mmCIF file of C-alpha atoms and ligand atoms in Angstrom:
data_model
loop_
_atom_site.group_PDB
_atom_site.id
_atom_site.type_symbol
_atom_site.label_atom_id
_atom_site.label_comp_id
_atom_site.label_asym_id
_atom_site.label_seq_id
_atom_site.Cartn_x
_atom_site.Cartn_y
_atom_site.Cartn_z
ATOM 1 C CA UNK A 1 31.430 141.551 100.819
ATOM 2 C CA UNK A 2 32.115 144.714 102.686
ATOM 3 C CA UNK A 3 32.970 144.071 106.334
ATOM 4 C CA UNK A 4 32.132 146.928 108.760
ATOM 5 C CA UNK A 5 35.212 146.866 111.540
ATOM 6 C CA UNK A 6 33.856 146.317 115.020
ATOM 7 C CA UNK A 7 34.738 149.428 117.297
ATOM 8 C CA UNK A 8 37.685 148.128 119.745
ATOM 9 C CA UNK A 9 37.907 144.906 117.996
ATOM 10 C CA UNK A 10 40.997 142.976 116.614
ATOM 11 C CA UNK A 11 40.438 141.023 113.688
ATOM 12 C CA UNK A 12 41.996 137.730 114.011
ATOM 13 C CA UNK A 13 41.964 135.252 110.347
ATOM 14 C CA UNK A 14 41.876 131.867 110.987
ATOM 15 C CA UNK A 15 42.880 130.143 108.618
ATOM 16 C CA UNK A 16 42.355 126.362 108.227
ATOM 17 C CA UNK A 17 44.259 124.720 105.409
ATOM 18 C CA UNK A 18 42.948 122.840 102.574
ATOM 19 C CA UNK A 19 39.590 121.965 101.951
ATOM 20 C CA UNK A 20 36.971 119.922 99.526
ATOM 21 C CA UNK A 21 39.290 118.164 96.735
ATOM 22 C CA UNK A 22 42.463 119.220 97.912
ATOM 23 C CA UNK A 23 41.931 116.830 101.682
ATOM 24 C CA UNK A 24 45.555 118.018 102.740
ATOM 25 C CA UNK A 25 47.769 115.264 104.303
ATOM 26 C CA UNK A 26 46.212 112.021 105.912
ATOM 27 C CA UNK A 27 47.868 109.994 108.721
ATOM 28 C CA UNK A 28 48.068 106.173 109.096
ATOM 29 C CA UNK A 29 45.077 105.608 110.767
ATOM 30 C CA UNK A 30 43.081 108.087 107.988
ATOM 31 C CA UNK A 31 43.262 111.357 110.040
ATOM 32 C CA UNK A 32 42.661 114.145 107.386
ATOM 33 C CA UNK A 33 44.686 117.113 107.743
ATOM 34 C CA UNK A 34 41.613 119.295 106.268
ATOM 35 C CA UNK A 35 39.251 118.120 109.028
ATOM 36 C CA UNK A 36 41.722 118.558 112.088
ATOM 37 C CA UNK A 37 42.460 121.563 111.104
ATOM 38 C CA UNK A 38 38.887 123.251 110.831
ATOM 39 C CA UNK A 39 38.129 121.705 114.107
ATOM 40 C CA UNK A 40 40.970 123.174 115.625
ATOM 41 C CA UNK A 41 40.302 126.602 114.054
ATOM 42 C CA UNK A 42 36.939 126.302 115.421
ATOM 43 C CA UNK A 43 37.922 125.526 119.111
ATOM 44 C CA UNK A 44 40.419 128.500 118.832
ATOM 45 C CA UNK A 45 37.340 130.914 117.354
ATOM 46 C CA UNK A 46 35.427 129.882 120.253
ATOM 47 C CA UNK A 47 37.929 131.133 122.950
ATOM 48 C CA UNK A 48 39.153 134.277 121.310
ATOM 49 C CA UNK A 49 35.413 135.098 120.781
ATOM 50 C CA UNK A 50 34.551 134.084 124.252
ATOM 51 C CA UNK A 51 37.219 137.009 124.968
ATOM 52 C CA UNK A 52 35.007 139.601 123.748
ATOM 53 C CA UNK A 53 38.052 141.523 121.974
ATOM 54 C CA UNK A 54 38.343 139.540 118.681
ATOM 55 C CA UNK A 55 36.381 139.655 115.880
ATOM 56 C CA UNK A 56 37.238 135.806 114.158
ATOM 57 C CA UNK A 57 37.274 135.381 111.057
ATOM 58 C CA UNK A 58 37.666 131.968 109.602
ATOM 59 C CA UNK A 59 38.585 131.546 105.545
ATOM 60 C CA UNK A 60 36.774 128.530 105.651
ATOM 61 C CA UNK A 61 33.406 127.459 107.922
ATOM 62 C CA UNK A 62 33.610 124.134 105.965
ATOM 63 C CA UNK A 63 34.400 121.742 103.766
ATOM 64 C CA UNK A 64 35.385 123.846 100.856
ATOM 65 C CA UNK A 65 38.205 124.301 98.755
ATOM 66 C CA UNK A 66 40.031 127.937 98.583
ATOM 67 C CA UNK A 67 43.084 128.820 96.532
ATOM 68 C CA UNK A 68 45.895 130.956 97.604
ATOM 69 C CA UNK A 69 44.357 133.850 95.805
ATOM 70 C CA UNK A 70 40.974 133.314 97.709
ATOM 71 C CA UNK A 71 42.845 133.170 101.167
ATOM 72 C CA UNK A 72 45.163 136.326 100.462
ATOM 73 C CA UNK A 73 42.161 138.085 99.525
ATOM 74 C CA UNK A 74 39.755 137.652 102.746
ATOM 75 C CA UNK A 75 42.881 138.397 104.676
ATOM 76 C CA UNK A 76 43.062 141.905 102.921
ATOM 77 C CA UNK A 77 39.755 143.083 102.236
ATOM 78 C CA UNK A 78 39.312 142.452 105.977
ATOM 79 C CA UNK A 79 42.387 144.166 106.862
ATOM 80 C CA UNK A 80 42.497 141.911 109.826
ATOM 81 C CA UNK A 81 45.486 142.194 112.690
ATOM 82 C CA UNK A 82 46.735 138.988 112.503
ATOM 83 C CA UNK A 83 46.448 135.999 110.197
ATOM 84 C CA UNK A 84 46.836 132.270 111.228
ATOM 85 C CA UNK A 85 47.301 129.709 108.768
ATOM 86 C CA UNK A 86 46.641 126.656 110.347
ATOM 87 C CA UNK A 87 48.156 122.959 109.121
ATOM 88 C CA UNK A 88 48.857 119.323 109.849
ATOM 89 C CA UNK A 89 51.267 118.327 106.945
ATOM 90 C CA UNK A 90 53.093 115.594 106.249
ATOM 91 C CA UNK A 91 56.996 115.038 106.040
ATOM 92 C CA UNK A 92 59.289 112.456 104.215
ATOM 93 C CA UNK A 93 60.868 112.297 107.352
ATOM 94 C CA UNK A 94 57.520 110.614 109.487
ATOM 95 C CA UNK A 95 60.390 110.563 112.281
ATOM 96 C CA UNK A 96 59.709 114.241 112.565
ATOM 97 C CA UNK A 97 57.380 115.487 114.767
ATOM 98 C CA UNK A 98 55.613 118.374 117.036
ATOM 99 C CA UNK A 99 54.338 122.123 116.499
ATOM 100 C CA UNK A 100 56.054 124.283 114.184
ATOM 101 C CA UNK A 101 55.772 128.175 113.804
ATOM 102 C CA UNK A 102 56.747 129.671 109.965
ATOM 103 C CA UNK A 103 56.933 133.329 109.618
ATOM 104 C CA UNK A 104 57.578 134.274 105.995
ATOM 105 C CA UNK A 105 61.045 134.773 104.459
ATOM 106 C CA UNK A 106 62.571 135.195 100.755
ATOM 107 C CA UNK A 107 64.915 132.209 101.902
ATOM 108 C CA UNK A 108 63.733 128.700 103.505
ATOM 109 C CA UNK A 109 65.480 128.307 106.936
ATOM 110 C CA UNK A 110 65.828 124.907 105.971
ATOM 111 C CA UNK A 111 65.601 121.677 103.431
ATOM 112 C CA UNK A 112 62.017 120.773 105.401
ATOM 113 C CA UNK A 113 60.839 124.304 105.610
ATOM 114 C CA UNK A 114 61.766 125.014 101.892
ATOM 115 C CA UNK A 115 59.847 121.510 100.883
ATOM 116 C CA UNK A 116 57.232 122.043 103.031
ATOM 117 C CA UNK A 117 56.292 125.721 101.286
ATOM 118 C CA UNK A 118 57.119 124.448 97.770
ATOM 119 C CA UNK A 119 54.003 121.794 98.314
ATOM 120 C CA UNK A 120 51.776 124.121 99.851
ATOM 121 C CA UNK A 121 52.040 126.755 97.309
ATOM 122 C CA UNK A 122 51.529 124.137 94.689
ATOM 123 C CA UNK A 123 48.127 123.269 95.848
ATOM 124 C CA UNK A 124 46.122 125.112 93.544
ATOM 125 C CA UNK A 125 47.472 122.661 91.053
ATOM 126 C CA UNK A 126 45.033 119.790 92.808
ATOM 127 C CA UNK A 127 42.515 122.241 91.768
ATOM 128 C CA UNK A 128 43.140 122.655 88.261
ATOM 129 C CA UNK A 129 44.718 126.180 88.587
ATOM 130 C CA UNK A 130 47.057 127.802 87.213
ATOM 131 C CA UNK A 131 49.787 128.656 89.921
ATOM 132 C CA UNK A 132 49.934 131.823 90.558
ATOM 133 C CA UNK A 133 52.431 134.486 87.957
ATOM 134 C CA UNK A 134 51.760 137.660 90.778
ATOM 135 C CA UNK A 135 54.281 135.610 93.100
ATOM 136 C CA UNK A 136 56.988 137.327 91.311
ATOM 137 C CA UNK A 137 55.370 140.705 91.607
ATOM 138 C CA UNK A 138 54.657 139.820 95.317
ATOM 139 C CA UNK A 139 58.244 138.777 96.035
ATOM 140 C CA UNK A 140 59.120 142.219 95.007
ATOM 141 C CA UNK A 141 57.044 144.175 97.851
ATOM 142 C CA UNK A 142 58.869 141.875 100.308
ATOM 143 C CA UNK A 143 61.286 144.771 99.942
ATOM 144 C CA UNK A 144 58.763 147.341 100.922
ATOM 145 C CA UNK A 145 58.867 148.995 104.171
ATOM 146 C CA UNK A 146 54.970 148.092 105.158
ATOM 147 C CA UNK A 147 55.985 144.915 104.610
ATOM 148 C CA UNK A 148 59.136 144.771 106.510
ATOM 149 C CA UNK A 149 57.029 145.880 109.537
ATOM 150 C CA UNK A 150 54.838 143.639 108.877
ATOM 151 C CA UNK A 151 57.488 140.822 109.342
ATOM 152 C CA UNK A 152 58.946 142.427 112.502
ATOM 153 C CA UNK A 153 55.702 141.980 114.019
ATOM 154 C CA UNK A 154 54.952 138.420 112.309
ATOM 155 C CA UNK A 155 58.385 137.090 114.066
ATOM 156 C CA UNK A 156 56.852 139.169 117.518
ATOM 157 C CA UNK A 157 53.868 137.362 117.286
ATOM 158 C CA UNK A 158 56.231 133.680 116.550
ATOM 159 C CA UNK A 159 58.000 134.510 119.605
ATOM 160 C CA UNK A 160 54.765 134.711 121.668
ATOM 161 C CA UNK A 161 53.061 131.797 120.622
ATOM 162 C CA UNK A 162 56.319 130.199 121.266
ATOM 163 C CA UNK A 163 56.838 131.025 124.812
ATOM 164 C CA UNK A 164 53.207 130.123 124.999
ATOM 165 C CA UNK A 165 53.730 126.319 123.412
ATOM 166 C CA UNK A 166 56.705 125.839 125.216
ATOM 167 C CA UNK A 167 56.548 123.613 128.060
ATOM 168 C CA UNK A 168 52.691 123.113 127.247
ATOM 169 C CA UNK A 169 52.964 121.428 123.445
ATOM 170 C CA UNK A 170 55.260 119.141 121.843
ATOM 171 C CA UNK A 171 57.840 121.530 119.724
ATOM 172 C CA UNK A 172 59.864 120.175 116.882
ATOM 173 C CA UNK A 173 63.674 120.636 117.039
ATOM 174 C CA UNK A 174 63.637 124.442 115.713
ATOM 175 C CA UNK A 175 60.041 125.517 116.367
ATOM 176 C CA UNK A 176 60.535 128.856 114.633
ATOM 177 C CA UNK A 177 61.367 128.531 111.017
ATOM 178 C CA UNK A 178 60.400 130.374 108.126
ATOM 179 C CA UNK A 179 60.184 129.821 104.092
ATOM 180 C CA UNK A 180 58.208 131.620 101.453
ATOM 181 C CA UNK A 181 55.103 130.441 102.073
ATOM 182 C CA UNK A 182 52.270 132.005 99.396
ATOM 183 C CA UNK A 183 49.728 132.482 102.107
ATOM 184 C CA UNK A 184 51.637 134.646 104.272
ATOM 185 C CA UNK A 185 52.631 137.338 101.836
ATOM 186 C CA UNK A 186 49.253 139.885 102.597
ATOM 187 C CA UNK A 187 52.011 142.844 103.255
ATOM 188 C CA UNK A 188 50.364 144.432 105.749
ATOM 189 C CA UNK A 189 48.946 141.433 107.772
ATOM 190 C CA UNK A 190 51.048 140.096 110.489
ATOM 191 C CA UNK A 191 50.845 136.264 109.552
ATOM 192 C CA UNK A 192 52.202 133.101 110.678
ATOM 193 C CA UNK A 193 51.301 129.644 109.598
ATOM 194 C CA UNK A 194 51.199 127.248 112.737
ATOM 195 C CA UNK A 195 51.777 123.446 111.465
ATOM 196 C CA UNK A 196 49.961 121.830 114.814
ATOM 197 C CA UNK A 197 51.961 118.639 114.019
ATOM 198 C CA UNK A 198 52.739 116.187 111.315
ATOM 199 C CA UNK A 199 50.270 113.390 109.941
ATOM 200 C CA UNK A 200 52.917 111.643 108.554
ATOM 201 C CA UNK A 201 54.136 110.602 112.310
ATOM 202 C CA UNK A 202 52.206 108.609 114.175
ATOM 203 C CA UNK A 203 52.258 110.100 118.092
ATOM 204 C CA UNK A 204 51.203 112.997 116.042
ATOM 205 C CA UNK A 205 48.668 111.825 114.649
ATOM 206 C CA UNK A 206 47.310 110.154 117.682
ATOM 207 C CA UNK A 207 47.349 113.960 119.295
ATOM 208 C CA UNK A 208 45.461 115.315 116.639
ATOM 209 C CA UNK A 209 42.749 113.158 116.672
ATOM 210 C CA UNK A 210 42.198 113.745 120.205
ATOM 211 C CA UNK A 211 39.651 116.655 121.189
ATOM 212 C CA UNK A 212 40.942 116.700 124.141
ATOM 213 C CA UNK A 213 44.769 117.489 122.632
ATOM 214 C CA UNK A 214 43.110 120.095 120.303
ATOM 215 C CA UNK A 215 41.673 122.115 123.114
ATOM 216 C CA UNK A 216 44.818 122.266 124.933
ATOM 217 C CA UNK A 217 46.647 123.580 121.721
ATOM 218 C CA UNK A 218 43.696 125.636 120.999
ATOM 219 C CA UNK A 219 43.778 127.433 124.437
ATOM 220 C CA UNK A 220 47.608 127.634 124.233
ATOM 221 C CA UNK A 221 46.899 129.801 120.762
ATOM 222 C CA UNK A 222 44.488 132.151 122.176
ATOM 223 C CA UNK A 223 46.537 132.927 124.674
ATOM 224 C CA UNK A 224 49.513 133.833 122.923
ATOM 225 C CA UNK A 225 46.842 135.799 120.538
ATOM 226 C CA UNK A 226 45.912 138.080 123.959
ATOM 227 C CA UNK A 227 49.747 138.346 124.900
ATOM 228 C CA UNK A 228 50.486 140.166 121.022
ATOM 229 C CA UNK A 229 47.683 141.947 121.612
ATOM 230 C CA UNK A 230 49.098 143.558 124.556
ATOM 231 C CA UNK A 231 52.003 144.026 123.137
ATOM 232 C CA UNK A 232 51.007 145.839 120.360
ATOM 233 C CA UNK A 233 48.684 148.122 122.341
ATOM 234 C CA UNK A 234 51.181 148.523 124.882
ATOM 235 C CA UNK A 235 53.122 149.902 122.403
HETATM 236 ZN ZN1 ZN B 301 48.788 121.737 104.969
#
């Protein structure tokens, strides 16, 4: 499906995690990662739209399941301007709680960044598929130059969204992190993958369940998507 770019238009991806047979996380009280996070996408389309300088692109309208592949590849054909990945995982450690922001990297930050990509590159495995043997290839281009720009602006766009969240949305301890997350590796996409909260803790959970939470976050996001945008034109 060719997509026509829309004169003096960003493209924004949205991506909401998960979908169909692979649900995602659930919380205690049956909060499904897959549904919070489609609704949230949805809210955030809404605003940026309502902008009238984004064209917003979601990977998934519904409940339907999308492998890695499938994701990378809307992200590219559309040669978008920025990519968001957007999750509500859960952690061993349900003590653990509030937004997190993961820009890609060949090394995890940290034990519960490195975790948390090793299960969400493994979810085509739910699916029946074959993980992926390009990662290797892909790890390579990490190298590239495109790619290292790409990153520069990725971590720009992290520092935005977190000057944006702060003082607005619960942060974890660490906000920014980074790990090599499979979705994240279009080269020339700036991407970040934006884990709203955990499922696995419970105040979380009771925030992402509310509508009213989700708007909040969602008008914190589109924000911080006009701020890069400035940035980069200002450039
Ligand atoms: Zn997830």
């Amino acid at each position: 499906r060719p997509v026509e770019r829309q004169e003096g238009k960003f493209i924004v991806v949205l991506d909401p995690g998960h979908g169909g047979i692979d649900g995602g996380a659930t919380g205690q009280k049956g909060t499904q990662e897959k549904e919070v996070v489609l609704i949230f996408a949805k809210m955030l389309e809404e605003k940026l739209e309502a902008t009238g300088a984004y064209d917003v692109q979601l990977t998934r309208e519904d409940d339907t399941f999308l492998s890695l592949r499938d994701r990378l590849n809307f992200n590219r054909r559309l040669q978008s301007d920025l990519f968001i990945s957007i999750h509500a995982d859960s952690l061993r450690q349900k003590f653990v709680r509030g937004s997190t922001i993961y820009t890609l990297s060949k090394r995890a930050s940290d034990q519960l960044s490195a975790s948390l990509a090793e299960s969400e590159n493994s979810v085509d495995l739910i699916a029946g598929l074959a993980l992926e043997e390009e990662t290797e290839v892909v790890n390579d281009i990490l190298v590239d130059l495109t790619t290292r720009e790409t990153i520069r602006f990725s971590r720009k766009f992290s520092d935005i969204l977190l000057d944006n969240l702060r003082n607005q949305i619960n942060l974890i301890k660490n906000p920014q992190r980074s790990a090599s997350f499979g979705v994240l590796k279009a080269p020339e996409v700036p991407s970040v993958l934006l884990e709203l909260g955990y499922l696995s803790n419970v105040e979380d959970e009771k925030l992402l369940s509310s509508v009213a939470w989700k708007d909040k976050a969602a008008q914190v996001v589109s924000e911080a998507v006009i701020n890069f945008f400035k940035y980069r034109t200002n450039k």
